[in-house]
mmCIF file of N, CA and C in Angstrom:
data_model
loop_
_atom_site.group_PDB
_atom_site.id
_atom_site.type_symbol
_atom_site.label_atom_id
_atom_site.label_comp_id
_atom_site.label_asym_id
_atom_site.label_seq_id
_atom_site.Cartn_x
_atom_site.Cartn_y
_atom_site.Cartn_z
ATOM 1 N N GLN D 691 -172.303 130.051 67.796
ATOM 2 C CA GLN D 691 -171.412 129.084 67.182
ATOM 3 C C GLN D 691 -171.477 129.229 65.666
ATOM 4 N N VAL D 692 -170.316 129.176 65.035
ATOM 5 C CA VAL D 692 -170.188 129.267 63.594
ATOM 6 C C VAL D 692 -169.601 127.962 63.078
ATOM 7 N N GLN D 693 -170.167 127.480 61.990
ATOM 8 C CA GLN D 693 -169.679 126.260 61.374
ATOM 9 C C GLN D 693 -169.369 126.487 59.907
ATOM 10 N N LEU D 694 -168.325 125.826 59.423
ATOM 11 C CA LEU D 694 -167.969 125.823 58.014
ATOM 12 C C LEU D 694 -168.128 124.402 57.499
ATOM 13 N N VAL D 695 -168.947 124.237 56.476
ATOM 14 C CA VAL D 695 -169.218 122.919 55.917
ATOM 15 C C VAL D 695 -168.764 122.887 54.469
ATOM 16 N N GLU D 696 -167.856 121.962 54.158
ATOM 17 C CA GLU D 696 -167.303 121.827 52.822
ATOM 18 C C GLU D 696 -167.997 120.719 52.048
ATOM 19 N N SER D 697 -168.006 120.862 50.735
ATOM 20 C CA SER D 697 -168.555 119.840 49.864
ATOM 21 C C SER D 697 -167.875 119.926 48.504
ATOM 22 N N GLY D 698 -168.030 118.885 47.706
ATOM 23 C CA GLY D 698 -167.514 118.884 46.354
ATOM 24 C C GLY D 698 -166.259 118.069 46.133
ATOM 25 N N GLY D 699 -165.677 117.544 47.195
ATOM 26 C CA GLY D 699 -164.496 116.717 47.044
ATOM 27 C C GLY D 699 -164.834 115.377 46.422
ATOM 28 N N GLY D 700 -163.798 114.653 46.033
ATOM 29 C CA GLY D 700 -163.997 113.354 45.423
ATOM 30 C C GLY D 700 -162.776 112.906 44.671
ATOM 31 N N SER D 701 -162.975 111.915 43.824
ATOM 32 C CA SER D 701 -161.901 111.334 43.021
ATOM 33 C C SER D 701 -162.087 111.698 41.558
ATOM 34 N N VAL D 702 -160.995 112.086 40.911
ATOM 35 C CA VAL D 702 -161.045 112.493 39.515
ATOM 36 C C VAL D 702 -159.738 112.101 38.832
ATOM 37 N N GLN D 703 -159.804 111.885 37.531
ATOM 38 C CA GLN D 703 -158.596 111.584 36.772
ATOM 39 C C GLN D 703 -157.809 112.853 36.473
ATOM 40 N N ALA D 704 -156.514 112.684 36.247
ATOM 41 C CA ALA D 704 -155.667 113.816 35.893
ATOM 42 C C ALA D 704 -156.234 114.554 34.684
ATOM 43 N N GLY D 705 -156.225 115.870 34.769
ATOM 44 C CA GLY D 705 -156.798 116.693 33.719
ATOM 45 C C GLY D 705 -158.243 117.068 33.949
ATOM 46 N N GLY D 706 -158.877 116.435 34.912
ATOM 47 C CA GLY D 706 -160.268 116.705 35.206
ATOM 48 C C GLY D 706 -160.460 117.917 36.088
ATOM 49 N N SER D 707 -161.715 118.145 36.471
ATOM 50 C CA SER D 707 -162.071 119.317 37.257
ATOM 51 C C SER D 707 -162.948 118.949 38.441
ATOM 52 N N LEU D 708 -162.860 119.749 39.477
ATOM 53 C CA LEU D 708 -163.727 119.655 40.637
ATOM 54 C C LEU D 708 -164.035 121.059 41.118
ATOM 55 N N ARG D 709 -165.179 121.217 41.755
ATOM 56 C CA ARG D 709 -165.554 122.492 42.341
ATOM 57 C C ARG D 709 -165.891 122.286 43.807
ATOM 58 N N LEU D 710 -165.102 122.882 44.680
ATOM 59 C CA LEU D 710 -165.325 122.804 46.105
ATOM 60 C C LEU D 710 -166.175 123.979 46.575
ATOM 61 N N SER D 711 -167.038 123.712 47.546
ATOM 62 C CA SER D 711 -167.860 124.746 48.149
ATOM 63 C C SER D 711 -167.684 124.713 49.655
ATOM 64 N N CYS D 712 -167.771 125.867 50.277
ATOM 65 C CA CYS D 712 -167.702 125.975 51.726
ATOM 66 C C CYS D 712 -168.720 127.005 52.173
ATOM 67 N N ALA D 713 -169.708 126.556 52.923
ATOM 68 C CA ALA D 713 -170.774 127.427 53.399
ATOM 69 C C ALA D 713 -170.635 127.662 54.896
ATOM 70 N N ALA D 714 -170.629 128.916 55.290
ATOM 71 C CA ALA D 714 -170.574 129.285 56.698
ATOM 72 C C ALA D 714 -171.984 129.528 57.225
ATOM 73 N N SER D 715 -172.250 129.060 58.433
ATOM 74 C CA SER D 715 -173.558 129.259 59.045
ATOM 75 C C SER D 715 -173.395 129.546 60.531
ATOM 76 N N GLY D 716 -174.417 130.160 61.116
ATOM 77 C CA GLY D 716 -174.393 130.499 62.525
ATOM 78 C C GLY D 716 -174.663 131.971 62.750
ATOM 79 N N SER D 717 -174.226 132.476 63.892
ATOM 80 C CA SER D 717 -174.481 133.867 64.272
ATOM 81 C C SER D 717 -173.440 134.792 63.658
ATOM 82 N N ILE D 718 -173.491 134.909 62.353
ATOM 83 C CA ILE D 718 -172.477 135.637 61.603
ATOM 84 C C ILE D 718 -172.863 137.096 61.426
ATOM 85 N N PHE D 719 -171.942 137.972 61.762
ATOM 86 C CA PHE D 719 -172.108 139.389 61.476
ATOM 87 C C PHE D 719 -171.480 139.734 60.127
ATOM 88 N N SER D 720 -170.273 139.272 59.919
ATOM 89 C CA SER D 720 -169.594 139.486 58.654
ATOM 90 C C SER D 720 -168.457 138.483 58.528
ATOM 91 N N ILE D 721 -168.039 138.255 57.292
ATOM 92 C CA ILE D 721 -166.894 137.407 57.016
ATOM 93 C C ILE D 721 -165.871 138.218 56.244
ATOM 94 N N ASN D 722 -164.681 138.252 56.771
ATOM 95 C CA ASN D 722 -163.617 139.017 56.133
ATOM 96 C C ASN D 722 -162.928 138.142 55.072
ATOM 97 N N ALA D 723 -161.695 137.763 55.285
ATOM 98 C CA ALA D 723 -161.010 136.921 54.315
ATOM 99 C C ALA D 723 -161.487 135.473 54.420
ATOM 100 N N MET D 724 -161.494 134.770 53.302
ATOM 101 C CA MET D 724 -161.787 133.347 53.246
ATOM 102 C C MET D 724 -160.715 132.691 52.387
ATOM 103 N N GLY D 725 -160.479 131.415 52.639
ATOM 104 C CA GLY D 725 -159.449 130.741 51.868
ATOM 105 C C GLY D 725 -159.572 129.239 51.890
ATOM 106 N N TRP D 726 -158.738 128.622 51.081
ATOM 107 C CA TRP D 726 -158.637 127.176 51.015
ATOM 108 C C TRP D 726 -157.199 126.758 51.275
ATOM 109 N N TYR D 727 -157.012 125.920 52.274
ATOM 110 C CA TYR D 727 -155.733 125.298 52.552
ATOM 111 C C TYR D 727 -155.796 123.837 52.137
ATOM 112 N N ARG D 728 -154.634 123.254 51.931
ATOM 113 C CA ARG D 728 -154.607 121.833 51.609
ATOM 114 C C ARG D 728 -153.419 121.167 52.287
ATOM 115 N N GLN D 729 -153.587 119.889 52.584
ATOM 116 C CA GLN D 729 -152.543 119.117 53.229
ATOM 117 C C GLN D 729 -152.444 117.752 52.570
ATOM 118 N N ALA D 730 -151.329 117.522 51.891
ATOM 119 C CA ALA D 730 -151.063 116.246 51.252
ATOM 120 C C ALA D 730 -150.417 115.295 52.259
ATOM 121 N N PRO D 731 -150.500 113.988 52.019
ATOM 122 C CA PRO D 731 -149.888 113.025 52.939
ATOM 123 C C PRO D 731 -148.404 113.298 53.160
ATOM 124 N N GLY D 732 -147.994 113.373 54.416
ATOM 125 C CA GLY D 732 -146.607 113.595 54.757
ATOM 126 C C GLY D 732 -146.110 115.006 54.563
ATOM 127 N N LYS D 733 -146.988 115.944 54.248
ATOM 128 C CA LYS D 733 -146.585 117.321 54.006
ATOM 129 C C LYS D 733 -147.348 118.275 54.917
ATOM 130 N N GLN D 734 -146.799 119.463 55.083
ATOM 131 C CA GLN D 734 -147.410 120.481 55.921
ATOM 132 C C GLN D 734 -148.577 121.152 55.196
ATOM 133 N N ARG D 735 -149.544 121.598 55.971
ATOM 134 C CA ARG D 735 -150.675 122.309 55.397
ATOM 135 C C ARG D 735 -150.204 123.612 54.751
ATOM 136 N N GLU D 736 -150.715 123.906 53.560
ATOM 137 C CA GLU D 736 -150.318 125.095 52.828
ATOM 138 C C GLU D 736 -151.540 125.831 52.302
ATOM 139 N N LEU D 737 -151.379 127.127 52.114
ATOM 140 C CA LEU D 737 -152.442 127.941 51.541
ATOM 141 C C LEU D 737 -152.482 127.725 50.035
ATOM 142 N N ALA D 738 -153.646 127.319 49.535
ATOM 143 C CA ALA D 738 -153.828 127.167 48.102
ATOM 144 C C ALA D 738 -154.356 128.450 47.463
ATOM 145 N N ALA D 739 -155.356 129.048 48.088
ATOM 146 C CA ALA D 739 -155.962 130.263 47.553
ATOM 147 C C ALA D 739 -156.697 131.006 48.650
ATOM 148 N N ALA D 740 -156.764 132.319 48.523
ATOM 149 C CA ALA D 740 -157.474 133.152 49.490
ATOM 150 C C ALA D 740 -158.153 134.306 48.776
ATOM 151 N N ILE D 741 -159.197 134.822 49.399
ATOM 152 C CA ILE D 741 -159.932 135.948 48.830
ATOM 153 C C ILE D 741 -160.423 136.842 49.956
ATOM 154 N N THR D 742 -160.268 138.148 49.785
ATOM 155 C CA THR D 742 -160.717 139.106 50.781
ATOM 156 C C THR D 742 -162.172 139.469 50.548
ATOM 157 N N SER D 743 -162.747 140.200 51.501
ATOM 158 C CA SER D 743 -164.127 140.650 51.350
ATOM 159 C C SER D 743 -164.287 141.584 50.160
ATOM 160 N N GLY D 744 -163.210 142.259 49.782
ATOM 161 C CA GLY D 744 -163.244 143.149 48.638
ATOM 162 C C GLY D 744 -162.993 142.470 47.310
ATOM 163 N N GLY D 745 -162.673 141.169 47.333
ATOM 164 C CA GLY D 745 -162.500 140.425 46.105
ATOM 165 C C GLY D 745 -161.066 140.233 45.657
ATOM 166 N N SER D 746 -160.100 140.734 46.413
ATOM 167 C CA SER D 746 -158.704 140.503 46.066
ATOM 168 C C SER D 746 -158.347 139.045 46.308
ATOM 169 N N THR D 747 -157.570 138.456 45.406
ATOM 170 C CA THR D 747 -157.234 137.038 45.497
ATOM 171 C C THR D 747 -155.738 136.824 45.592
ATOM 172 N N ASN D 748 -155.380 135.668 46.120
ATOM 173 C CA ASN D 748 -153.991 135.264 46.245
ATOM 174 C C ASN D 748 -153.923 133.756 46.044
ATOM 175 N N TYR D 749 -152.959 133.293 45.243
ATOM 176 C CA TYR D 749 -152.831 131.883 44.923
ATOM 177 C C TYR D 749 -151.420 131.388 45.163
ATOM 178 N N ALA D 750 -151.321 130.128 45.555
ATOM 179 C CA ALA D 750 -150.028 129.475 45.580
ATOM 180 C C ALA D 750 -149.522 129.320 44.151
ATOM 181 N N ASP D 751 -148.212 129.415 43.975
ATOM 182 C CA ASP D 751 -147.640 129.293 42.637
ATOM 183 C C ASP D 751 -148.017 127.967 41.974
ATOM 184 N N SER D 752 -148.151 126.927 42.765
ATOM 185 C CA SER D 752 -148.413 125.602 42.235
ATOM 186 C C SER D 752 -149.807 125.456 41.627
ATOM 187 N N VAL D 753 -150.731 126.337 41.982
ATOM 188 C CA VAL D 753 -152.101 126.241 41.474
ATOM 189 C C VAL D 753 -152.482 127.408 40.578
ATOM 190 N N LYS D 754 -151.626 128.399 40.478
ATOM 191 C CA LYS D 754 -151.926 129.595 39.706
ATOM 192 C C LYS D 754 -152.197 129.241 38.248
ATOM 193 N N GLY D 755 -153.268 129.779 37.718
ATOM 194 C CA GLY D 755 -153.658 129.506 36.346
ATOM 195 C C GLY D 755 -154.576 128.318 36.187
ATOM 196 N N ARG D 756 -154.705 127.495 37.218
ATOM 197 C CA ARG D 756 -155.555 126.312 37.175
ATOM 198 C C ARG D 756 -156.734 126.401 38.137
ATOM 199 N N PHE D 757 -156.523 127.034 39.279
ATOM 200 C CA PHE D 757 -157.568 127.162 40.296
ATOM 201 C C PHE D 757 -158.116 128.583 40.301
ATOM 202 N N THR D 758 -159.397 128.713 40.618
ATOM 203 C CA THR D 758 -160.029 130.016 40.756
ATOM 204 C C THR D 758 -160.865 130.038 42.025
ATOM 205 N N ILE D 759 -160.586 130.997 42.894
ATOM 206 C CA ILE D 759 -161.366 131.152 44.112
ATOM 207 C C ILE D 759 -162.373 132.281 43.920
ATOM 208 N N SER D 760 -163.571 132.091 44.453
ATOM 209 C CA SER D 760 -164.613 133.104 44.376
ATOM 210 C C SER D 760 -165.489 132.999 45.617
ATOM 211 N N ARG D 761 -166.343 133.992 45.818
ATOM 212 C CA ARG D 761 -167.227 133.961 46.980
ATOM 213 C C ARG D 761 -168.556 134.611 46.661
ATOM 214 N N ASP D 762 -169.572 134.164 47.366
ATOM 215 C CA ASP D 762 -170.903 134.732 47.291
ATOM 216 C C ASP D 762 -171.228 135.237 48.690
ATOM 217 N N ASN D 763 -171.107 136.535 48.892
ATOM 218 C CA ASN D 763 -171.288 137.102 50.220
ATOM 219 C C ASN D 763 -172.716 136.938 50.738
ATOM 220 N N ALA D 764 -173.691 136.964 49.842
ATOM 221 C CA ALA D 764 -175.078 136.796 50.248
ATOM 222 C C ALA D 764 -175.341 135.407 50.817
ATOM 223 N N LYS D 765 -174.568 134.422 50.363
ATOM 224 C CA LYS D 765 -174.730 133.043 50.820
ATOM 225 C C LYS D 765 -173.659 132.621 51.816
ATOM 226 N N ASN D 766 -172.764 133.536 52.163
ATOM 227 C CA ASN D 766 -171.649 133.222 53.065
ATOM 228 C C ASN D 766 -170.896 131.979 52.594
ATOM 229 N N THR D 767 -170.624 131.938 51.314
ATOM 230 C CA THR D 767 -170.033 130.759 50.700
ATOM 231 C C THR D 767 -168.810 131.132 49.870
ATOM 232 N N VAL D 768 -167.789 130.299 49.951
ATOM 233 C CA VAL D 768 -166.604 130.446 49.130
ATOM 234 C C VAL D 768 -166.458 129.198 48.271
ATOM 235 N N TYR D 769 -165.969 129.379 47.051
ATOM 236 C CA TYR D 769 -165.819 128.289 46.101
ATOM 237 C C TYR D 769 -164.369 128.186 45.649
ATOM 238 N N LEU D 770 -163.994 126.992 45.252
ATOM 239 C CA LEU D 770 -162.702 126.776 44.623
ATOM 240 C C LEU D 770 -162.913 125.922 43.385
ATOM 241 N N GLN D 771 -162.816 126.551 42.224
ATOM 242 C CA GLN D 771 -162.899 125.836 40.964
ATOM 243 C C GLN D 771 -161.514 125.324 40.613
ATOM 244 N N MET D 772 -161.374 124.014 40.486
ATOM 245 C CA MET D 772 -160.088 123.388 40.226
ATOM 246 C C MET D 772 -160.123 122.721 38.859
ATOM 247 N N ASN D 773 -159.335 123.229 37.933
ATOM 248 C CA ASN D 773 -159.239 122.688 36.589
ATOM 249 C C ASN D 773 -157.851 122.116 36.344
ATOM 250 N N SER D 774 -157.746 121.301 35.301
ATOM 251 C CA SER D 774 -156.464 120.691 34.925
ATOM 252 C C SER D 774 -155.776 120.063 36.125
ATOM 253 N N LEU D 775 -156.509 119.272 36.857
ATOM 254 C CA LEU D 775 -155.988 118.694 38.094
ATOM 255 C C LEU D 775 -154.840 117.728 37.828
ATOM 256 N N LYS D 776 -153.890 117.734 38.746
ATOM 257 C CA LYS D 776 -152.713 116.892 38.676
ATOM 258 C C LYS D 776 -152.670 115.971 39.887
ATOM 259 N N PRO D 777 -151.983 114.833 39.781
ATOM 260 C CA PRO D 777 -151.862 113.950 40.944
ATOM 261 C C PRO D 777 -151.303 114.652 42.180
ATOM 262 N N GLU D 778 -150.412 115.608 41.999
ATOM 263 C CA GLU D 778 -149.849 116.325 43.128
ATOM 264 C C GLU D 778 -150.838 117.253 43.823
ATOM 265 N N ASP D 779 -152.025 117.432 43.242
ATOM 266 C CA ASP D 779 -153.081 118.186 43.905
ATOM 267 C C ASP D 779 -153.820 117.348 44.940
ATOM 268 N N THR D 780 -153.550 116.059 44.965
ATOM 269 C CA THR D 780 -154.195 115.170 45.924
ATOM 270 C C THR D 780 -153.891 115.626 47.345
ATOM 271 N N ALA D 781 -154.938 115.868 48.119
ATOM 272 C CA ALA D 781 -154.784 116.377 49.476
ATOM 273 C C ALA D 781 -156.148 116.472 50.136
ATOM 274 N N VAL D 782 -156.131 116.720 51.429
ATOM 275 C CA VAL D 782 -157.337 117.128 52.133
ATOM 276 C C VAL D 782 -157.396 118.645 52.060
ATOM 277 N N TYR D 783 -158.514 119.161 51.587
ATOM 278 C CA TYR D 783 -158.683 120.595 51.428
ATOM 279 C C TYR D 783 -159.547 121.145 52.555
ATOM 280 N N TYR D 784 -159.057 122.203 53.200
ATOM 281 C CA TYR D 784 -159.722 122.802 54.351
ATOM 282 C C TYR D 784 -160.157 124.231 54.041
ATOM 283 N N CYS D 785 -161.398 124.517 54.316
ATOM 284 C CA CYS D 785 -161.908 125.871 54.211
ATOM 285 C C CYS D 785 -161.513 126.668 55.451
ATOM 286 N N ASN D 786 -161.268 127.950 55.259
ATOM 287 C CA ASN D 786 -160.844 128.841 56.338
ATOM 288 C C ASN D 786 -161.578 130.168 56.183
ATOM 289 N N ALA D 787 -162.051 130.725 57.305
ATOM 290 C CA ALA D 787 -162.770 131.991 57.237
ATOM 291 C C ALA D 787 -162.527 132.829 58.476
ATOM 292 N N ASP D 788 -162.255 134.100 58.266
ATOM 293 C CA ASP D 788 -162.097 135.082 59.339
ATOM 294 C C ASP D 788 -163.482 135.686 59.588
ATOM 295 N N VAL D 789 -164.104 135.302 60.704
ATOM 296 C CA VAL D 789 -165.510 135.609 60.946
ATOM 297 C C VAL D 789 -165.678 136.545 62.136
ATOM 298 N N THR D 790 -166.501 137.559 61.961
ATOM 299 C CA THR D 790 -166.990 138.373 63.067
ATOM 300 C C THR D 790 -168.398 137.885 63.387
ATOM 301 N N TYR D 791 -168.638 137.481 64.636
ATOM 302 C CA TYR D 791 -169.890 136.833 64.989
ATOM 303 C C TYR D 791 -170.509 137.460 66.234
ATOM 304 N N TYR D 792 -171.808 137.203 66.412
ATOM 305 C CA TYR D 792 -172.538 137.689 67.571
ATOM 306 C C TYR D 792 -172.221 136.843 68.794
ATOM 307 N N SER D 793 -171.913 137.509 69.904
ATOM 308 C CA SER D 793 -171.699 136.846 71.179
ATOM 309 C C SER D 793 -172.371 137.687 72.261
ATOM 310 N N GLY D 794 -173.607 137.334 72.592
ATOM 311 C CA GLY D 794 -174.386 138.150 73.510
ATOM 312 C C GLY D 794 -174.636 139.522 72.906
ATOM 313 N N THR D 795 -174.258 140.558 73.633
ATOM 314 C CA THR D 795 -174.425 141.928 73.141
ATOM 315 C C THR D 795 -173.179 142.447 72.439
ATOM 316 N N HIS D 796 -172.187 141.586 72.285
ATOM 317 C CA HIS D 796 -170.924 141.988 71.687
ATOM 318 C C HIS D 796 -170.661 141.257 70.379
ATOM 319 N N LEU D 797 -169.700 141.776 69.650
ATOM 320 C CA LEU D 797 -169.183 141.123 68.463
ATOM 321 C C LEU D 797 -167.809 140.560 68.773
ATOM 322 N N ARG D 798 -167.562 139.360 68.284
ATOM 323 C CA ARG D 798 -166.277 138.713 68.463
ATOM 324 C C ARG D 798 -165.705 138.341 67.102
ATOM 325 N N GLN D 799 -164.404 138.153 67.066
ATOM 326 C CA GLN D 799 -163.730 137.755 65.839
ATOM 327 C C GLN D 799 -162.962 136.467 66.087
ATOM 328 N N TYR D 800 -163.055 135.557 65.130
ATOM 329 C CA TYR D 800 -162.368 134.285 65.247
ATOM 330 C C TYR D 800 -162.139 133.698 63.865
ATOM 331 N N ILE D 801 -161.054 132.968 63.717
ATOM 332 C CA ILE D 801 -160.763 132.275 62.465
ATOM 333 C C ILE D 801 -161.237 130.831 62.586
ATOM 334 N N TYR D 802 -162.176 130.447 61.730
ATOM 335 C CA TYR D 802 -162.774 129.124 61.761
ATOM 336 C C TYR D 802 -162.212 128.245 60.651
ATOM 337 N N TRP D 803 -162.248 126.946 60.908
ATOM 338 C CA TRP D 803 -161.790 125.945 59.949
ATOM 339 C C TRP D 803 -162.896 124.944 59.664
ATOM 340 N N GLY D 804 -162.975 124.510 58.424
ATOM 341 C CA GLY D 804 -163.861 123.421 58.067
ATOM 342 C C GLY D 804 -163.265 122.088 58.457
ATOM 343 N N GLN D 805 -164.044 121.034 58.274
ATOM 344 C CA GLN D 805 -163.610 119.699 58.678
ATOM 345 C C GLN D 805 -162.661 119.050 57.670
ATOM 346 N N GLY D 806 -162.591 119.593 56.483
ATOM 347 C CA GLY D 806 -161.745 119.058 55.435
ATOM 348 C C GLY D 806 -162.503 118.148 54.492
ATOM 349 N N THR D 807 -162.137 118.197 53.223
ATOM 350 C CA THR D 807 -162.731 117.318 52.221
ATOM 351 C C THR D 807 -161.616 116.740 51.356
ATOM 352 N N GLN D 808 -161.699 115.447 51.093
ATOM 353 C CA GLN D 808 -160.639 114.746 50.372
ATOM 354 C C GLN D 808 -160.764 114.966 48.871
ATOM 355 N N VAL D 809 -159.643 115.316 48.250
ATOM 356 C CA VAL D 809 -159.534 115.398 46.795
ATOM 357 C C VAL D 809 -158.444 114.431 46.360
ATOM 358 N N THR D 810 -158.803 113.495 45.494
ATOM 359 C CA THR D 810 -157.852 112.509 45.004
ATOM 360 C C THR D 810 -157.794 112.576 43.485
ATOM 361 N N VAL D 811 -156.597 112.770 42.945
ATOM 362 C CA VAL D 811 -156.392 112.866 41.505
ATOM 363 C C VAL D 811 -155.514 111.699 41.071
ATOM 364 N N SER D 812 -156.046 110.856 40.208
ATOM 365 C CA SER D 812 -155.327 109.679 39.743
ATOM 366 C C SER D 812 -154.717 109.920 38.371
ATOM 367 N N SER D 813 -153.650 109.171 38.068
ATOM 368 C CA SER D 813 -152.959 109.304 36.793
ATOM 369 C C SER D 813 -153.745 108.661 35.667
#
């Protein structure tokens, strides 16, 4: 079993910063791409940022220049540094990871999701 645990969410004023962390644990062989999705009230879940095992990144236009995604492969952890936060960034943020894991004598692949962490940005 593989689990993704997020931390770092909270409430902040507009213009402030937050740093989200997501740590993967369990019978992990390797982690390929990792990312952060977000879902605002009444809106569909969207990809905010993603990073491959090789370090290539991809950002939603709405967060480009303000958010930075990074990862520490030794710790199986992905981070999202969020600067210059805006009220429209308010959402539940979900960690996502493409994981290859041990299953008996075999390796399996599955995309895991974190439980979500609330980010609230006030005016």
